[in-house]
XYZ file of C-alpha atoms in Angstrom:
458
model
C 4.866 22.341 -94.021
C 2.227 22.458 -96.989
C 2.612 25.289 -99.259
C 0.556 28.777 -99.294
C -1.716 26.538 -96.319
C -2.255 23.803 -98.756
C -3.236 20.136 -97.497
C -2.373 17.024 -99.251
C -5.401 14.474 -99.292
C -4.439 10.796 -99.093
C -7.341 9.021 -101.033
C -5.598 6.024 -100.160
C -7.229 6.226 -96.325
C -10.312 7.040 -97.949
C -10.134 3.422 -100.010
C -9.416 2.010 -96.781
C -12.526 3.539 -95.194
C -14.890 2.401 -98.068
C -13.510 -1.283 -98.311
C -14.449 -1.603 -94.209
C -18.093 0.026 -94.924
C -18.127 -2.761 -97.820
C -17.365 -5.562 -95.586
C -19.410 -4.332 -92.913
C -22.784 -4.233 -95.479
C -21.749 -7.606 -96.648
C -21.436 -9.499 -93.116
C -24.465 -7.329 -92.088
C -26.600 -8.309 -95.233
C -25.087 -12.114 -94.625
C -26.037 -12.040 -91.093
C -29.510 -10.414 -91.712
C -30.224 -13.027 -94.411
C -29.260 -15.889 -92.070
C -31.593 -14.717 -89.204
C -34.374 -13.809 -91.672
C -34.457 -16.648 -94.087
C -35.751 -19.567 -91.107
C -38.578 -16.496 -90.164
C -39.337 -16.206 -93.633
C -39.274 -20.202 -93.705
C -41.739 -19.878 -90.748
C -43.779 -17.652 -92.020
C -44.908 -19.702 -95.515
C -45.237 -23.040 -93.110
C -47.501 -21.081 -91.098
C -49.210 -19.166 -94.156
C -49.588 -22.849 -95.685
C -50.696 -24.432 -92.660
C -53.430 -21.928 -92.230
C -54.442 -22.165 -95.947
C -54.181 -26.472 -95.419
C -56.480 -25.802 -92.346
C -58.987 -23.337 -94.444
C -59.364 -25.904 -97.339
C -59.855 -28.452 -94.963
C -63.232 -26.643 -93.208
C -64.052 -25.753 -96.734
C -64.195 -28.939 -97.677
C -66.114 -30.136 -94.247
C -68.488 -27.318 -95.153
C -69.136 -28.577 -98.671
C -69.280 -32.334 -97.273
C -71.674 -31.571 -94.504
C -74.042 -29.471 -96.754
C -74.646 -32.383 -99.438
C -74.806 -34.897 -96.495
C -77.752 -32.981 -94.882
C -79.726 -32.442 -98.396
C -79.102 -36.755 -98.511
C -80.256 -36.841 -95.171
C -83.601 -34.702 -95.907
C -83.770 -36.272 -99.584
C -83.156 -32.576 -100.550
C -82.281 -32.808 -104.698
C -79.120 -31.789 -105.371
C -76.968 -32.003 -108.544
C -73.371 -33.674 -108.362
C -71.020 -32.746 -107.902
C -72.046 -29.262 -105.790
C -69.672 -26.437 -106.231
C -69.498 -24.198 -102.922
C -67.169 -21.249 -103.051
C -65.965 -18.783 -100.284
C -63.952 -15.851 -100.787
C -62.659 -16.672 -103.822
C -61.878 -20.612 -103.152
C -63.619 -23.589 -103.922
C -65.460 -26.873 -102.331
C -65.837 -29.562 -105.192
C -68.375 -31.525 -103.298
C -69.618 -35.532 -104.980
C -72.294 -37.334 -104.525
C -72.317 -41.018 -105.794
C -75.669 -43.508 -105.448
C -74.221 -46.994 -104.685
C -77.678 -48.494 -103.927
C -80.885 -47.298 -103.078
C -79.391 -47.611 -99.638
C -76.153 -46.506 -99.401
C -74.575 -43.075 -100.529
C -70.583 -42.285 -100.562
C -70.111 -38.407 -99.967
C -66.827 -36.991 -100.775
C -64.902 -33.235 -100.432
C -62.057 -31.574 -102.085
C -61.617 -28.240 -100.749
C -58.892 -25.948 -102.671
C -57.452 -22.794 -100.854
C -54.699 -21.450 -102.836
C -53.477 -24.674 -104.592
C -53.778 -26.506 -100.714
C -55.768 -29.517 -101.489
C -57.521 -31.186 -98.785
C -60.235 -34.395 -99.104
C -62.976 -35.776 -97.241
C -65.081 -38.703 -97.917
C -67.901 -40.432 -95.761
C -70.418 -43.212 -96.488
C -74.246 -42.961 -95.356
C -76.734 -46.134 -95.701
C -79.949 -46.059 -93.961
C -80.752 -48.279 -91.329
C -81.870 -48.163 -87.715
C -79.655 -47.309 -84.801
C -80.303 -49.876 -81.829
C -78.784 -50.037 -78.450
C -78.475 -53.575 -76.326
C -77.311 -52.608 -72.858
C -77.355 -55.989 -71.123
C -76.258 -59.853 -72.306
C -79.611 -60.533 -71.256
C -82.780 -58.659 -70.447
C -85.848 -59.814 -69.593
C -89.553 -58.820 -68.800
C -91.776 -60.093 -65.902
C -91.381 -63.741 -66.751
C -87.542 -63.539 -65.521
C -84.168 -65.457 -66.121
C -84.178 -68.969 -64.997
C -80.130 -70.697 -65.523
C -79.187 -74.117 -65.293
C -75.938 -74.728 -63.369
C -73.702 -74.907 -66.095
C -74.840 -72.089 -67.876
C -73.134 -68.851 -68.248
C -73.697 -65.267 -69.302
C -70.620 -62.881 -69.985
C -72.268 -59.186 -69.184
C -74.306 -57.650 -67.261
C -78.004 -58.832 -66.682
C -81.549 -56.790 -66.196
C -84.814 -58.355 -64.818
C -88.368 -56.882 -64.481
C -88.711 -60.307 -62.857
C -86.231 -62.927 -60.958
C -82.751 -64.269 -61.861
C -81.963 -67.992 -60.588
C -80.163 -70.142 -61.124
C -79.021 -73.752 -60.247
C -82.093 -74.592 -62.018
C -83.925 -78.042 -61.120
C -86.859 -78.617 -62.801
C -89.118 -75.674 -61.976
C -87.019 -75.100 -58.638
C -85.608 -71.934 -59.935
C -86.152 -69.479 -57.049
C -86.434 -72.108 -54.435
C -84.886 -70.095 -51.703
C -84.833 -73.045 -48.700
C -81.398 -75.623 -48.326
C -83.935 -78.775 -47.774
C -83.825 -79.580 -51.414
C -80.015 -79.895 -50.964
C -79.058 -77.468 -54.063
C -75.718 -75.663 -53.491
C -74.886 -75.381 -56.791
C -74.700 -71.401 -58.344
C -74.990 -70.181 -61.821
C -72.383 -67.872 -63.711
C -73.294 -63.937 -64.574
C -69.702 -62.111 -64.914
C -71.422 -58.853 -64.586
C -73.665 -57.007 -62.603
C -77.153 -58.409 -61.700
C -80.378 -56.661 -61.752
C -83.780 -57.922 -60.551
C -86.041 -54.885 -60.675
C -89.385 -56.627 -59.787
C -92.742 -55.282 -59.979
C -91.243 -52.357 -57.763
C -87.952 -51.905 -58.348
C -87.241 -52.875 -54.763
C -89.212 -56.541 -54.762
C -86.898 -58.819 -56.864
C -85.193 -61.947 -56.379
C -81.329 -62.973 -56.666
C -80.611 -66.171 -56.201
C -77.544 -68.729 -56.469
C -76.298 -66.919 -58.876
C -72.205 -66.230 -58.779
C -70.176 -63.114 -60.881
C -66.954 -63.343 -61.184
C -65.987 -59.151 -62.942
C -64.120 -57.434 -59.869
C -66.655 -55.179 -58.659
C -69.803 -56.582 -60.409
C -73.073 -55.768 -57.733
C -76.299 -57.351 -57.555
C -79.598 -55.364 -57.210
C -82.346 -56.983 -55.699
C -85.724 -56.677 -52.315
C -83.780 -60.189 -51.737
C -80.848 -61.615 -52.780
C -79.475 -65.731 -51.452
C -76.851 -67.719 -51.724
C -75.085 -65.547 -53.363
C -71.352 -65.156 -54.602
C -70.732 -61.215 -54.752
C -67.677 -59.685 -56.362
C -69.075 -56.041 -56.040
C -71.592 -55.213 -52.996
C -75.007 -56.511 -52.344
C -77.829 -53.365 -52.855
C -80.782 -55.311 -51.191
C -83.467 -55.595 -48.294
C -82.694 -59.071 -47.357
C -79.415 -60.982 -48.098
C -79.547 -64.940 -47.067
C -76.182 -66.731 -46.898
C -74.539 -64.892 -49.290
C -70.692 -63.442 -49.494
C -70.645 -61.169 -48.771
C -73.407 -60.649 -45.948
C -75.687 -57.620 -45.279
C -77.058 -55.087 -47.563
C -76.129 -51.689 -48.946
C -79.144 -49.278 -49.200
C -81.061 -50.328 -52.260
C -82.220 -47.342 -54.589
C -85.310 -48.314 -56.679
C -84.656 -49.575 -60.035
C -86.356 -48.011 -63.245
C -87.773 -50.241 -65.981
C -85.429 -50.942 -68.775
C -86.459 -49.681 -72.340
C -86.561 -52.401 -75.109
C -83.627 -52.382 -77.373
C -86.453 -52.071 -80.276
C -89.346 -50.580 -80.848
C -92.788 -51.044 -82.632
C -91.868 -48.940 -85.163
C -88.613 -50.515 -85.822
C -89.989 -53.550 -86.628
C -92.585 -51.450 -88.725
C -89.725 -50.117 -90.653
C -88.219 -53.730 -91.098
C -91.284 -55.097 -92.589
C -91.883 -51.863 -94.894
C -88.107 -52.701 -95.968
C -89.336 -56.240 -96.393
C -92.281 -55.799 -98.422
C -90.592 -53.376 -100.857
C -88.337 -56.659 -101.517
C -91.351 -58.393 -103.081
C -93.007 -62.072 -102.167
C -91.303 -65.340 -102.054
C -93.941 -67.597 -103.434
C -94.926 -70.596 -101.225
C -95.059 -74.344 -101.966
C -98.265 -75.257 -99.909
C -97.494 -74.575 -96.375
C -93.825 -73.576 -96.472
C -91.320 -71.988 -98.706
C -88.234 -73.852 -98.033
C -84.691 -73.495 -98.857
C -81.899 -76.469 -99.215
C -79.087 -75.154 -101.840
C -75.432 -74.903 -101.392
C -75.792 -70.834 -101.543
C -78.615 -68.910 -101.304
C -79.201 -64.919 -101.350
C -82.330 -63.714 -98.893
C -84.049 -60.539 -98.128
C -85.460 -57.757 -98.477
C -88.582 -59.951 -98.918
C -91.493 -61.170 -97.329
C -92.121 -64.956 -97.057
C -96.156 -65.393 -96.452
C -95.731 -68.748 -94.907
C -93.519 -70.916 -92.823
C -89.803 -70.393 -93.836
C -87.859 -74.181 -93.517
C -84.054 -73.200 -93.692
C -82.595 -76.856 -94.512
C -78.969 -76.983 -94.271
C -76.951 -80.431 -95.464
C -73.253 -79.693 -94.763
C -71.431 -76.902 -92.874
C -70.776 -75.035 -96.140
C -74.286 -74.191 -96.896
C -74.944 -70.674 -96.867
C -77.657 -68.184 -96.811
C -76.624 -64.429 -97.276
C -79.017 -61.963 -95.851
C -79.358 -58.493 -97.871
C -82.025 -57.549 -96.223
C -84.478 -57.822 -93.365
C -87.078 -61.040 -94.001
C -90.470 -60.788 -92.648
C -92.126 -64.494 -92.192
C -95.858 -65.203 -91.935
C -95.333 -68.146 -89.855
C -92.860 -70.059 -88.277
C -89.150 -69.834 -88.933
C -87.421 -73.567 -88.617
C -83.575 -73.820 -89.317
C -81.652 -76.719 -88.803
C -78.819 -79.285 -89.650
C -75.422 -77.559 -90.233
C -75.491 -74.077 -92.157
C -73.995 -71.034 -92.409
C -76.399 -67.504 -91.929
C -74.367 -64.583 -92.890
C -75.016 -60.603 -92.910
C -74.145 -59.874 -96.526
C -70.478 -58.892 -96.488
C -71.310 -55.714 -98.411
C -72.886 -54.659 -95.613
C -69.817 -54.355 -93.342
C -70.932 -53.084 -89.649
C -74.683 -53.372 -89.927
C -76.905 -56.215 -89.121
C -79.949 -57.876 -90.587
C -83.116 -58.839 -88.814
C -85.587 -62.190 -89.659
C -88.893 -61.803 -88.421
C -91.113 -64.518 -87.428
C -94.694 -62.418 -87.640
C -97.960 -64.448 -88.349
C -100.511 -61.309 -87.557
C -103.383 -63.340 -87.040
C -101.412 -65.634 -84.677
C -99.013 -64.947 -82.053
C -100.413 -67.537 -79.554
C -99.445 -70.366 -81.672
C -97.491 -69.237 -84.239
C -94.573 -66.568 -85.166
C -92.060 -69.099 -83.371
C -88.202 -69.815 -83.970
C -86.620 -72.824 -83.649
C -83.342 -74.071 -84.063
C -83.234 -77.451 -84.108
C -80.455 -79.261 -82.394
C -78.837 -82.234 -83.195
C -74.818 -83.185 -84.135
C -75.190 -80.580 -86.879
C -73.847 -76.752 -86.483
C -75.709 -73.991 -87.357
C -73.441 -71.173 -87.313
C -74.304 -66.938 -87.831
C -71.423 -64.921 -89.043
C -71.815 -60.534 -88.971
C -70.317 -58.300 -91.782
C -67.172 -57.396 -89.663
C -67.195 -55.874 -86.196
C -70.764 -54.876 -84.674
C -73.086 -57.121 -86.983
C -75.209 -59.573 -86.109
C -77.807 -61.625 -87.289
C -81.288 -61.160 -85.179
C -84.263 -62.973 -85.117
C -87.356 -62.060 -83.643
C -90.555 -63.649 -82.771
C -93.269 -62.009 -82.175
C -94.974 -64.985 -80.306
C -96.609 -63.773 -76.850
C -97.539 -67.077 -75.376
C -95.520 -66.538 -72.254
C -96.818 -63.290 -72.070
C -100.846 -64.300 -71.556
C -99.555 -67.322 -69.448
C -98.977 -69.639 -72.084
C -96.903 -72.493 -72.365
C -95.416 -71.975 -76.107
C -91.789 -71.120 -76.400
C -91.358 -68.275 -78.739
C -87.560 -68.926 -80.008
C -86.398 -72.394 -78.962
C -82.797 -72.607 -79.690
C -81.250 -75.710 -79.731
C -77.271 -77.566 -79.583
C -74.685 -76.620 -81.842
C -76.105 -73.499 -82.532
C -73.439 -70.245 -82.491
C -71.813 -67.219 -83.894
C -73.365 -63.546 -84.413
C -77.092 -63.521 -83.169
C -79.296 -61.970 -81.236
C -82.206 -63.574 -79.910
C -85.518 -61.519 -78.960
C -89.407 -62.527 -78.563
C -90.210 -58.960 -76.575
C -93.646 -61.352 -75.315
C -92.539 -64.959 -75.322
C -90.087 -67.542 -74.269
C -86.472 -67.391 -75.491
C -85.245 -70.796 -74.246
C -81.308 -71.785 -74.744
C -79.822 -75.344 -74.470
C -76.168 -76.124 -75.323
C -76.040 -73.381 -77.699
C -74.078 -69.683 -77.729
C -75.650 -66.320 -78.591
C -74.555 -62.609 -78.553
C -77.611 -61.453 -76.387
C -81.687 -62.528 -75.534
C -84.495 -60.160 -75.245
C -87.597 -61.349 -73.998
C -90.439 -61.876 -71.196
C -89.155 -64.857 -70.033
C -85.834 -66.198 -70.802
C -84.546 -70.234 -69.893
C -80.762 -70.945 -69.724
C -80.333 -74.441 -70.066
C -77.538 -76.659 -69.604
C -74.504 -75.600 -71.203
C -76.253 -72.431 -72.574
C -73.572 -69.254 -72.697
C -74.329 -66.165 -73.825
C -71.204 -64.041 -74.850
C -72.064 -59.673 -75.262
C -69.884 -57.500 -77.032
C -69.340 -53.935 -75.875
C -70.397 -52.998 -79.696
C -74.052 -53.590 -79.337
C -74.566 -50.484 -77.516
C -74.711 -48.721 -81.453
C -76.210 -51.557 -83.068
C -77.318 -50.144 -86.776
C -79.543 -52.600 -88.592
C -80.422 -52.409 -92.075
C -83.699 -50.850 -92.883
C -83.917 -50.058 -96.582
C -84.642 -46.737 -98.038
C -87.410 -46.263 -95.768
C -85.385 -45.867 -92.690
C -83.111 -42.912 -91.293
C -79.297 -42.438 -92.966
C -76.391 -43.392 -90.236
C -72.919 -42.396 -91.307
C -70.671 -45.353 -92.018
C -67.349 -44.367 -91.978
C -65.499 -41.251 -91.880
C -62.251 -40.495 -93.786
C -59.363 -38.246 -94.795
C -58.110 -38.333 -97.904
C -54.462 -37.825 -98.849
């Protein structure tokens, strides 16, 4: 027993006691640490991430603010500093030509760097629906001719062409032949329910034809008609009227090419003609006040279009040569312009002379092409001048289009033909590409800005 009701203390229990309360702190603080530190992880990722995010749309928001003062030729001084609670949009501006602008971003939110860049050029924004389409005149084709796409008529589309036997809808003449259109065939008429389909066979699984009357016919898709006359397959599906077809251009896109052309300067004429027949040549913007003779002598000639050409006359090219968009000028297209004011009866004609000789047109990458446009209207007033006559061995990137005359095509392949009246002949093929529906031509400074390209930096 303890002495006068004394009690010995054992400190050595209370050691014991402290060393577990020390080991408990130290697996809780080790365990605490472990779950915390991947939150804590997750929590800067986010916070960075959200700050990444914020200088990107600050530097969208500084990009997009310079590229509408370009747009509405709004001064500005480069580069344009736009801040936003506290951070910064570094935004630059730099003039490559008097047509073409490169915009670029760096947006800083708390040391998070993001970049944008973008190019604008001016230039007009054109959209070709149809391989071919054609005005009141219509689409005559030859048996072996083909068109890849889809085709629109105000007027007829035959084929199996004889002579002028185009539509010739009776079996005494003994044609059976058919004509080739992969896609879908339209004959609008004067109505939208009157026109004519006939021998004429597509080959696209589901392709239709549309057309008052449609014989001897080859149908992939169904017929949508009001008369169908040995064709496969037989009968009609109900026909809903068809509504005219805009132009792929307009008056005042050609009025922009020509301003674009003018501000080029004048080629200066030797008598009649100006005529070129050199190894390379550079063309355009520039107007040419008389005929234009493009002369090729091997298949390494070249003439590089930088702009559009406005001739006041005829345009003649032929033996072999190469007509290129200028490769600076990737994804746009350039535009020659046959365009005698005074006379478009007789004159403002293409031709493309055929013989063993290739003349070949070549874009600036994907979705450019080369077009050239008469602005003949013979066909048009009943007249027997062919606006763009486009002869063998003639291929590559271009676009055909005489909005009132004649396009005719013999053993030769195009992109796509605009025009009144439009003649397949034999071997003529006619490829479209998907890309002409946002066809941007060149237009100088005159003409709207289109956005190029769009990019991230890193």
């Amino acid at each position: 027993m303890p002495k006068n009701n004394q009690y010995t203390v054992s400190y050595k229990r209370g050691a014991a006691v402290i060393t577990v309360v020390l080991f408990f702190v130290i697996i809780a603080t080790t365990v605490l640490l472990g779950v915390s530190s991947p939150v804590v992880s997750e929590y800067k990722t986010a916070r960075d991430l959200g700050n990444s995010k914020s200088a990107y749309y600050l530097s969208e928001a500084g990009l997009e603010d310079v590229m509408y003062r370009t747009m509405k030729a709004i001064g500005i001084t480069s580069p344009v500093i736009l801040t936003l609670g506290g951070n910064i949009a570094t935004t630059t501006a730099t003039t490559v030509s008097s047509s073409e602008v490169t915009v670029s971003s760096v947006g800083d939110v708390k040391t998070n760097i993001r970049k944008i860049g973008v190019t604008l050029s001016t230039g007009v924004g054109n959209e070709f629906f149809y391989a071919l389409q054609a005005g009141g005149g219509g689409i005559n084709m030859a048996t072996s001719s083909v068109i890849n796409g889809n085709v629109f008529s105000d007027g007829h589309v035959c084929g199996a062409g004889i002579g002028n036997t185009y539509c010739d809808t009776a079996d005494s003449n003994g044609i059976t032949e058919q004509s080739t259109i992969t896609g879908t065939v339209v004959s609008r008429g004067t109505t939208g329910l009157n026109g004519t389909i006939n021998r004429i066979i597509n080959t696209i699984e589901g392709a239709s034809m549309h057309a008052g009357n449609i014989t001897n016919a080859f149908i992939m898709g169904s017929p949508y008609c009001t008369t169908n006359y040995n064709s496969s397959p037989p009968g009609c599906e109900t026909l809903v009227a068809q509504p005219q077809a805009d132009a792929p251009i307009s008056d005042a896109d050609i009025t922009a090419w020509k301003n674009a052309a003018i501000a080029g300067g004048n080629e200066e004429c030797d008598g009649a003609a100006y005529t070129i027949a050199e190894d390379a040549t550079d063309l355009g913007p520039r107007v040419i006040p008389c005929n234009l003779v493009i002369d090729g002598s091997s298949g390494t000639d070249t003439v590089t279009l930088k702009g559009p050409v406005w001739v006041k006359g005829n345009i003649t090219i032929r033996r072999s040569l190469i007509i290129k968009v200028d490769p600076a000028r990737t994804g746009q297209s350039m535009v020659m312009i046959a365009d005698k004011e005074s006379d478009h009866t007789n004159s403002s004609r293409i031709i493309l002379e055929g013989n063993s000789n290739s003349r070949v047109f070549d874009g600036a990458g994907e979705n450019s092409w080369v077009m050239l446009l008469s602005q003949n209207d013979s066909a048009y007033n009943s007249g027997a001048v062919i606006a763009i006559d486009a002869q063998g061995n003639t291929s590559g990137d271009v676009i055909l289009m005489a909005l009132k005359g004649q396009v005719q095509l013999f053993d030769a392949s195009v992109a796509s033909i605009t025009a009144y009246w439009i003649s397949i002949l034999a071997d003529g093929v006619v490829n479209y590409s998907m890309g002409m529906q946002s066809a941007l031509f060149y237009s100088g400074p005159a003409g709207s800005w289109n956005t190029m390209d769009w990019r991230l930096g890193q």
